[in-house]
Short mmCIF file of C-alpha atoms and ligand atoms in Angstrom, two decimals:
data_model
loop_
_atom_site.label_atom_id
_atom_site.label_comp_id
_atom_site.label_asym_id
_atom_site.label_seq_id
_atom_site.Cartn_x
_atom_site.Cartn_y
_atom_site.Cartn_z
CA MET A 6 120.93 109.84 103.75
CA THR A 7 122.46 107.39 101.29
CA LEU A 8 124.54 104.30 102.03
CA LYS A 9 127.10 103.11 99.52
CA ILE A 10 128.59 99.63 99.81
CA GLU A 11 131.58 98.56 97.75
CA THR A 12 132.72 94.97 97.37
CA ARG A 13 136.35 93.90 97.34
CA SER A 14 136.04 93.34 93.59
CA GLY A 15 134.90 96.98 93.15
CA VAL A 16 131.13 96.56 92.61
CA CYS A 17 129.11 99.35 94.25
CA GLY A 18 125.52 99.37 95.39
CA ILE A 19 123.52 102.13 97.04
CA GLY A 20 120.62 102.14 99.47
CA ASP A 21 118.41 104.95 100.78
CA ALA A 22 118.58 105.56 104.56
CA THR A 23 116.40 108.66 104.80
CA LEU A 24 114.20 109.04 107.87
CA ASN A 25 112.87 112.56 107.54
CA GLY A 26 113.72 114.68 110.59
CA ARG A 27 115.55 111.80 112.33
CA GLU A 28 118.20 111.17 109.67
CA LEU A 29 121.23 111.60 111.94
CA ALA A 30 119.98 108.83 114.21
CA VAL A 31 120.08 106.43 111.24
CA ALA A 32 123.52 107.70 110.22
CA ALA A 33 124.87 107.05 113.72
CA TYR A 34 123.21 103.61 113.86
CA LEU A 35 124.78 102.70 110.53
CA GLU A 36 128.21 104.13 111.28
CA GLN A 37 128.54 102.87 114.83
CA HIS A 38 126.58 99.64 114.88
CA VAL A 39 126.10 98.29 111.35
CA VAL A 40 128.97 99.18 109.03
CA PRO A 41 131.71 97.59 111.23
CA ASN A 42 129.79 94.31 110.93
CA LEU A 43 129.68 94.48 107.14
CA ILE A 44 133.40 94.71 106.50
CA GLY A 45 134.62 91.40 105.10
CA ARG A 46 131.14 89.86 104.80
CA ASP A 47 130.01 88.06 101.62
CA ALA A 48 127.86 90.65 99.78
CA GLY A 49 125.87 87.82 98.17
CA ARG A 50 124.51 86.60 101.52
CA ILE A 51 121.66 89.10 101.57
CA GLU A 52 119.25 87.01 103.64
CA ASP A 53 121.86 86.07 106.21
CA THR A 54 122.99 89.70 106.54
CA TRP A 55 119.36 90.75 107.06
CA GLN A 56 118.88 88.10 109.73
CA PHE A 57 122.16 89.09 111.36
CA LEU A 58 121.13 92.75 111.57
CA TYR A 59 117.55 91.99 112.71
CA ARG A 60 117.62 88.74 114.65
CA GLY A 61 121.16 89.11 115.76
CA ALA A 62 120.46 92.46 117.37
CA TYR A 63 118.83 92.13 120.75
CA TRP A 64 117.20 95.61 120.29
CA ARG A 65 115.20 95.04 117.17
CA ARG A 66 112.57 96.88 115.12
CA GLY A 67 111.72 100.59 115.24
CA PRO A 68 112.11 103.15 112.44
CA VAL A 69 115.81 103.89 113.01
CA THR A 70 116.92 100.25 113.06
CA MET A 71 114.67 99.17 110.18
CA THR A 72 115.70 102.11 107.97
CA ALA A 73 119.36 101.28 108.57
CA ILE A 74 118.73 97.61 107.72
CA ALA A 75 116.80 98.68 104.61
CA ALA A 76 119.73 100.77 103.37
CA VAL A 77 122.08 97.79 103.64
CA ASP A 78 119.55 95.40 102.09
CA VAL A 79 118.81 97.60 99.06
CA ALA A 80 122.51 98.25 98.46
CA LEU A 81 123.15 94.48 98.53
CA TRP A 82 120.30 93.76 96.08
CA ASP A 83 121.75 96.48 93.84
CA ILE A 84 125.15 94.77 93.99
CA LEU A 85 123.60 91.37 93.26
CA GLY A 86 121.86 92.80 90.19
CA LYS A 87 125.09 94.32 88.94
CA MET A 88 127.00 91.08 89.49
CA ALA A 89 124.31 89.07 87.69
CA GLY A 90 123.88 91.71 84.99
CA LEU A 91 120.12 91.73 85.66
CA PRO A 92 117.59 94.38 86.62
CA LEU A 93 116.20 93.91 90.11
CA TYR A 94 112.68 92.95 88.99
CA ARG A 95 114.13 89.91 87.22
CA LEU A 96 115.94 88.80 90.35
CA LEU A 97 112.64 89.00 92.23
CA GLY A 98 110.83 86.73 89.78
CA GLY A 99 110.24 88.77 86.65
CA ARG A 100 107.65 91.07 85.25
CA SER A 101 103.99 90.89 86.32
CA ARG A 102 102.98 94.09 84.48
CA GLU A 103 104.31 96.53 81.92
CA GLY A 104 104.00 99.78 83.85
CA VAL A 105 103.21 100.78 87.42
CA LEU A 106 100.09 102.88 88.08
CA VAL A 107 101.10 105.95 90.09
CA TYR A 108 99.26 108.74 91.84
CA GLY A 109 100.37 112.34 92.00
CA HIS A 110 99.64 115.04 94.57
CA ALA A 111 97.18 117.82 93.76
CA ASN A 112 96.59 120.37 96.46
CA GLY A 113 95.11 123.83 96.74
CA ARG A 114 94.42 126.47 99.34
CA ASP A 115 90.70 126.00 98.62
CA ILE A 116 88.46 123.63 96.65
CA GLU A 117 88.69 125.78 93.53
CA GLU A 118 92.47 125.67 93.48
CA ALA A 119 92.60 121.94 94.33
CA SER A 120 90.26 121.12 91.45
CA ALA A 121 92.38 123.18 89.03
CA GLU A 122 95.42 121.25 90.26
CA VAL A 123 93.69 117.92 89.65
CA GLY A 124 93.03 119.17 86.10
CA ARG A 125 96.74 119.96 85.72
CA TYR A 126 97.67 116.43 86.80
CA LEU A 127 95.19 114.97 84.31
CA SER A 128 96.75 117.03 81.55
CA MET A 129 100.17 115.60 82.51
CA GLY A 130 98.74 112.12 81.90
CA TYR A 131 97.97 110.99 85.47
CA ARG A 132 95.14 108.49 85.93
CA ALA A 133 95.16 108.70 89.73
CA VAL A 134 95.49 111.80 91.90
CA ARG A 135 95.59 112.41 95.63
CA ALA A 136 93.68 115.60 96.47
CA GLN A 137 94.01 117.80 99.57
CA CYS A 138 92.68 121.31 100.16
CA GLY A 139 92.85 124.06 102.73
CA VAL A 140 90.58 123.91 105.74
CA PRO A 141 88.77 127.16 106.64
CA GLY A 142 90.23 128.66 109.80
CA VAL A 143 93.29 126.37 109.78
CA LYS A 144 96.51 128.19 108.91
CA LYS A 145 98.68 125.32 107.75
CA PRO A 146 96.65 122.22 107.07
CA TYR A 147 98.41 119.02 106.11
CA GLY A 148 99.29 118.48 102.46
CA VAL A 149 98.85 122.02 101.13
CA SER A 150 102.29 123.19 100.13
CA ARG A 151 103.86 126.32 98.75
CA LEU A 152 105.69 124.34 96.11
CA LYS A 153 103.54 122.70 93.50
CA ASP A 154 105.58 119.72 92.31
CA ALA A 155 108.30 119.10 94.88
CA TYR A 156 106.57 119.11 98.24
CA GLU A 157 108.72 119.05 101.36
CA PRO A 158 106.92 119.11 104.70
CA ALA A 159 110.10 119.42 106.82
CA GLU A 160 110.59 123.14 106.50
CA SER A 161 112.33 124.43 109.62
CA GLU A 162 115.14 123.53 111.98
CA LEU A 163 112.73 123.19 114.89
CA PRO A 164 109.22 121.83 114.24
CA LEU A 165 106.78 124.35 112.87
CA GLU A 166 103.67 124.56 115.08
CA THR A 167 100.55 124.10 112.94
CA GLU A 168 96.87 124.12 113.93
CA TRP A 169 94.16 121.60 113.41
CA SER A 170 90.37 121.69 113.49
CA THR A 171 88.63 118.36 113.02
CA PRO A 172 85.07 119.78 112.69
CA ALA A 173 86.13 122.19 109.91
CA TYR A 174 88.00 119.39 108.12
CA LEU A 175 85.12 116.90 108.34
CA ASP A 176 82.91 119.55 106.83
CA ILE A 177 85.10 120.45 103.87
CA ALA A 178 86.60 117.11 102.80
CA PRO A 179 83.37 115.63 101.30
CA LYS A 180 82.68 118.95 99.55
CA LEU A 181 86.12 118.75 97.91
CA PHE A 182 85.41 115.32 96.46
CA GLU A 183 81.88 116.21 95.38
CA ARG A 184 83.39 119.04 93.37
CA LEU A 185 86.21 116.90 91.94
CA ARG A 186 83.75 114.30 90.64
CA ALA A 187 81.57 117.08 89.16
CA ASP A 188 84.58 118.72 87.46
CA HIS A 189 86.56 115.66 86.37
CA GLY A 190 84.11 112.78 86.02
CA ARG A 191 84.18 109.27 87.44
CA ALA A 192 86.98 107.55 85.48
CA LEU A 193 89.81 109.21 87.40
CA GLU A 194 91.08 107.47 90.56
CA LEU A 195 90.94 109.81 93.54
CA LEU A 196 92.83 109.37 96.80
CA HIS A 197 92.95 111.30 100.05
CA ASP A 198 95.22 111.35 103.13
CA ALA A 199 93.73 112.22 106.55
CA HIS A 200 97.26 111.96 107.96
CA HIS A 201 96.33 110.37 111.30
CA ARG A 202 94.19 113.33 112.39
CA LEU A 203 90.90 111.61 113.28
CA THR A 204 89.58 109.45 116.06
CA PRO A 205 88.08 106.13 114.88
CA VAL A 206 84.48 107.37 115.00
CA GLU A 207 85.38 110.58 113.16
CA ALA A 208 87.25 108.52 110.58
CA ALA A 209 84.19 106.27 110.18
CA ARG A 210 82.05 109.29 109.52
CA LEU A 211 84.45 110.70 106.94
CA ALA A 212 84.79 107.32 105.18
CA ARG A 213 80.97 107.09 105.01
CA ASP A 214 80.55 110.68 103.80
CA LEU A 215 83.09 110.05 101.03
CA GLU A 216 81.41 106.89 99.72
CA PRO A 217 79.43 108.59 96.91
CA TYR A 218 82.71 109.82 95.37
CA ARG A 219 84.26 106.34 95.05
CA LEU A 220 87.73 106.93 96.42
CA PHE A 221 90.56 104.61 95.45
CA TRP A 222 91.53 104.94 99.09
CA LEU A 223 91.30 106.96 102.25
CA GLU A 224 94.74 106.95 103.85
CA ASP A 225 95.73 107.03 107.52
CA ALA A 226 92.20 107.79 108.62
CA THR A 227 93.16 107.29 112.26
CA PRO A 228 96.50 106.48 113.95
CA ALA A 229 97.15 102.77 113.45
CA ASP A 230 99.05 102.38 116.72
CA ASN A 231 95.85 100.75 117.89
CA PRO A 232 94.50 98.62 115.02
CA ASP A 233 91.16 98.15 116.82
CA GLY A 234 90.14 101.61 115.60
CA PHE A 235 89.92 100.24 112.08
CA GLU A 236 87.23 97.75 113.07
CA LEU A 237 84.98 100.65 113.88
CA ILE A 238 85.64 102.31 110.51
CA ARG A 239 84.96 99.05 108.67
CA ARG A 240 81.66 98.62 110.50
CA HIS A 241 80.39 101.86 108.98
CA SER A 242 81.90 102.21 105.54
CA VAL A 243 83.09 100.49 102.37
CA THR A 244 85.52 103.25 101.39
CA PRO A 245 88.83 101.41 100.80
CA LEU A 246 91.48 102.08 103.45
CA ALA A 247 95.25 102.43 103.20
CA VAL A 248 97.66 102.43 106.13
CA GLY A 249 101.30 101.84 106.95
CA GLU A 250 103.72 104.50 105.74
CA VAL A 251 105.02 104.83 109.32
CA PHE A 252 105.13 101.07 109.93
CA ASN A 253 108.49 99.37 109.96
CA SER A 254 107.79 95.68 110.40
CA ILE A 255 105.38 92.92 109.45
CA TRP A 256 104.34 92.89 113.10
CA ASP A 257 102.93 96.41 112.77
CA CYS A 258 100.72 95.29 109.86
CA LYS A 259 99.76 91.79 110.95
CA ARG A 260 96.46 92.39 112.68
CA LEU A 261 95.26 94.97 110.14
CA ILE A 262 96.01 92.59 107.29
CA GLU A 263 94.77 89.33 108.73
CA GLY A 264 91.65 91.04 110.07
CA ARG A 265 91.06 92.49 106.58
CA LEU A 266 90.77 95.89 108.23
CA ILE A 267 92.64 97.62 105.39
CA ASP A 268 92.77 97.25 101.61
CA PHE A 269 96.23 98.64 100.85
CA ILE A 270 99.47 98.34 102.79
CA ARG A 271 101.77 101.35 102.45
CA SER A 272 104.88 100.14 104.32
CA THR A 273 107.72 100.77 102.00
CA ILE A 274 111.19 99.50 101.30
CA VAL A 275 113.20 102.25 103.01
CA HIS A 276 111.35 102.25 106.33
CA ALA A 277 110.43 98.58 106.64
CA GLY A 278 113.67 96.69 106.42
CA GLY A 279 114.29 96.71 102.67
CA ILE A 280 113.26 94.40 99.87
CA THR A 281 113.93 91.28 101.93
CA HIS A 282 111.34 92.25 104.57
CA VAL A 283 108.77 94.10 102.45
CA ARG A 284 108.57 91.00 100.24
CA ARG A 285 107.34 89.08 103.29
CA ILE A 286 104.79 91.79 104.08
CA ALA A 287 103.53 91.74 100.48
CA ASP A 288 103.21 87.95 100.43
CA PHE A 289 101.32 87.98 103.72
CA ALA A 290 99.06 90.75 102.39
CA ALA A 291 98.37 88.75 99.22
CA MET A 292 96.94 85.90 101.30
CA HIS A 293 94.34 88.36 102.62
CA GLN A 294 93.49 90.22 99.38
CA VAL A 295 95.39 93.29 100.56
CA ARG A 296 97.35 95.07 97.84
CA THR A 297 100.48 97.23 97.95
CA GLY A 298 100.45 101.03 97.77
CA PHE A 299 103.95 102.10 98.69
CA HIS A 300 104.73 105.44 100.26
CA GLY A 301 106.54 107.55 97.66
CA ALA A 302 106.85 111.05 99.06
CA THR A 303 109.79 113.24 98.10
CA ASP A 304 111.51 112.56 101.41
CA LEU A 305 112.12 109.01 100.21
CA SER A 306 115.02 109.35 97.78
CA PRO A 307 115.05 108.31 94.12
CA VAL A 308 116.93 105.20 95.30
CA THR A 309 113.80 104.06 97.14
CA MET A 310 111.67 105.00 94.13
CA GLY A 311 113.88 102.97 91.80
CA ALA A 312 113.86 99.93 94.07
CA ALA A 313 110.09 100.28 94.64
CA LEU A 314 109.38 100.38 90.91
CA HIS A 315 111.24 97.11 90.36
CA PHE A 316 109.31 95.62 93.27
CA ASP A 317 106.00 96.98 91.91
CA THR A 318 106.80 95.55 88.48
CA TRP A 319 107.16 92.11 90.02
CA VAL A 320 104.78 91.94 93.00
CA PRO A 321 101.59 90.02 92.12
CA ASN A 322 99.31 91.95 94.51
CA PHE A 323 100.28 95.41 93.31
CA GLY A 324 97.79 98.22 93.90
CA ILE A 325 99.32 101.61 93.19
CA GLN A 326 102.56 103.55 93.78
CA GLU A 327 102.75 107.08 95.20
CA TYR A 328 104.81 109.38 93.00
CA MET A 329 105.32 112.87 94.32
CA ARG A 330 108.09 113.81 91.83
CA HIS A 331 111.44 114.93 93.14
CA SER A 332 112.86 118.35 92.38
CA GLN A 333 115.07 118.63 89.32
CA GLN A 334 118.08 119.06 91.63
CA THR A 335 117.32 115.80 93.45
CA ASP A 336 116.85 113.99 90.13
CA GLU A 337 120.23 115.29 88.96
CA VAL A 338 122.00 114.13 92.12
CA PHE A 339 120.45 110.66 91.65
CA PRO A 340 120.62 109.80 87.92
CA HIS A 341 118.08 107.03 87.20
CA ASP A 342 116.53 105.12 84.36
CA TYR A 343 112.84 105.02 85.43
CA LEU A 344 110.43 107.13 83.45
CA PHE A 345 106.85 108.39 83.56
CA ARG A 346 104.45 107.86 80.66
CA ASP A 347 100.65 108.10 80.53
CA GLY A 348 100.04 107.85 84.25
CA ARG A 349 102.48 104.99 84.82
CA LEU A 350 106.11 104.68 85.84
CA TYR A 351 108.38 102.20 84.09
CA CYS A 352 111.52 100.82 85.70
CA GLY A 353 114.57 100.55 83.49
CA GLU A 354 116.57 97.53 82.35
CA SER A 355 119.95 98.45 83.77
CA PRO A 356 121.38 95.98 86.30
CA GLY A 357 120.33 96.47 89.93
CA HIS A 358 117.76 99.12 90.86
CA GLY A 359 118.95 101.53 88.20
CA VAL A 360 119.65 104.55 90.43
CA THR A 361 123.13 105.98 90.98
CA LEU A 362 124.56 108.84 93.03
CA ASP A 363 126.50 111.75 91.58
CA GLU A 364 128.77 112.28 94.59
CA LYS A 365 130.48 115.34 93.16
CA LEU A 366 127.19 117.09 92.55
CA ALA A 367 125.87 116.03 95.97
CA GLU A 368 128.79 117.86 97.62
CA ARG A 369 127.35 121.11 96.33
CA PHE A 370 124.35 120.72 98.67
CA PRO A 371 125.48 120.95 102.30
CA TYR A 372 123.35 119.32 104.97
CA SER A 373 120.80 121.64 106.50
CA PRO A 374 118.80 120.05 109.35
CA LYS A 375 115.00 120.24 109.16
CA GLN A 376 112.23 118.66 111.19
CA LEU A 377 108.64 117.80 110.37
CA PRO A 378 105.91 120.11 111.76
CA VAL A 379 103.73 119.37 114.77
CA ALA A 380 99.99 120.04 115.10
CA ARG A 381 97.87 121.47 117.93
CA LEU A 382 94.13 121.70 118.31
CA GLU A 383 92.49 125.13 118.57
CA ASP A 384 92.73 124.99 122.40
CA GLY A 385 96.46 124.29 122.23
CA SER A 386 96.39 120.52 122.88
CA MET A 387 99.07 118.57 121.10
CA TRP A 388 97.60 116.49 118.26
CA ASP A 389 98.84 114.04 115.64
CA TRP A 390 100.57 115.71 112.71
O1 KDG B 420 107.95 112.92 105.95
C1 KDG B 420 106.57 112.74 106.05
C2 KDG B 420 105.96 112.60 104.67
O2 KDG B 420 106.56 111.56 103.98
C3 KDG B 420 104.48 112.35 104.77
O3 KDG B 420 103.85 113.44 105.39
C4 KDG B 420 103.91 112.18 103.38
O4 KDG B 420 101.86 111.34 104.28
C5 KDG B 420 102.63 111.45 103.34
C6 KDG B 420 102.26 110.80 102.08
O5 KDG B 420 101.23 110.14 102.06
O6 KDG B 420 103.00 110.96 101.13
MG1 MG B 421 100.50 109.69 103.93
#
């Protein structure tokens, strides 16, 4: 879902509004409740527009609202960059680093295959890799995809029912990382995503079992709806923790950050109110030694990636950026000037966020609704996907 805003003088900006599996809700929110308010507004009043859409709305926050606000915000920053003739990172305060460390996704049906995939990522130049592998007895574990580069978890019109076994997972995950360190050494940064599947005490055990393999982070170890769970993990382990790809406001992150219960905040531009709001989250995180690690899955469009790379180039407390690589088709629909070299991504110098939309080409790909899967335990109980 992409929002295009055009000013009266003919300057266009685009923002990503993709909320995987709930995209039509954002489209309706934008069409019915946001766009009519934008007509005739000064495109340069980015902060005031943000406050109007957030504060001015009695029903605030939530993924649909905050994704819609983000789309407007990013499109307005894009317009501002084009009017000023400056790349976005310069509007934010200029360069803090040359390139942005990224991590790719290596996955395999078993440990053997996952390790070979990590090797493939290293040969492409990656310095940081997220690794996931199949879980014995589990038919469709999280993060193990059919496609190697472009991974898309929303595969069917109605949610695919997948299974989950926590005991089997807790058994195999440390073995995966033991093998990866043995095969690939200690210089590489390794990451892992538990994708909200564990209870706090199970997450604490996993974090402790993974300590010998020095992870860059363990992500979404337990659902962060209740931040108290993270206190328990912290009590038992020094494995760094990352959380927040499903958060949409600073209020979701506040306790985790100020309690120093996490090390990396993953809330990203498209789902957390745009550059205007994520900047506040990043500044708040900096005060507590928490660094950024933005979500960068393929279901966030290249527009979000472009905006994120400018943000990452500026933000002082940068940690890492997820980079899952879009399909060639997606890259062609969204021409952009960022590029990958030696494990880092570099934003371009064109004005704004540097990503455009080829509307003619986009027309060739009709909308086909897909939802994310759901997960059940072996006894049939609904679980977190
Ligand atoms: O749409 C859901 C995906 O973005 C999510 O499953 C990917 O967890 C994810 C990650 O860390 O990239
Ligand atoms: Mg994740």
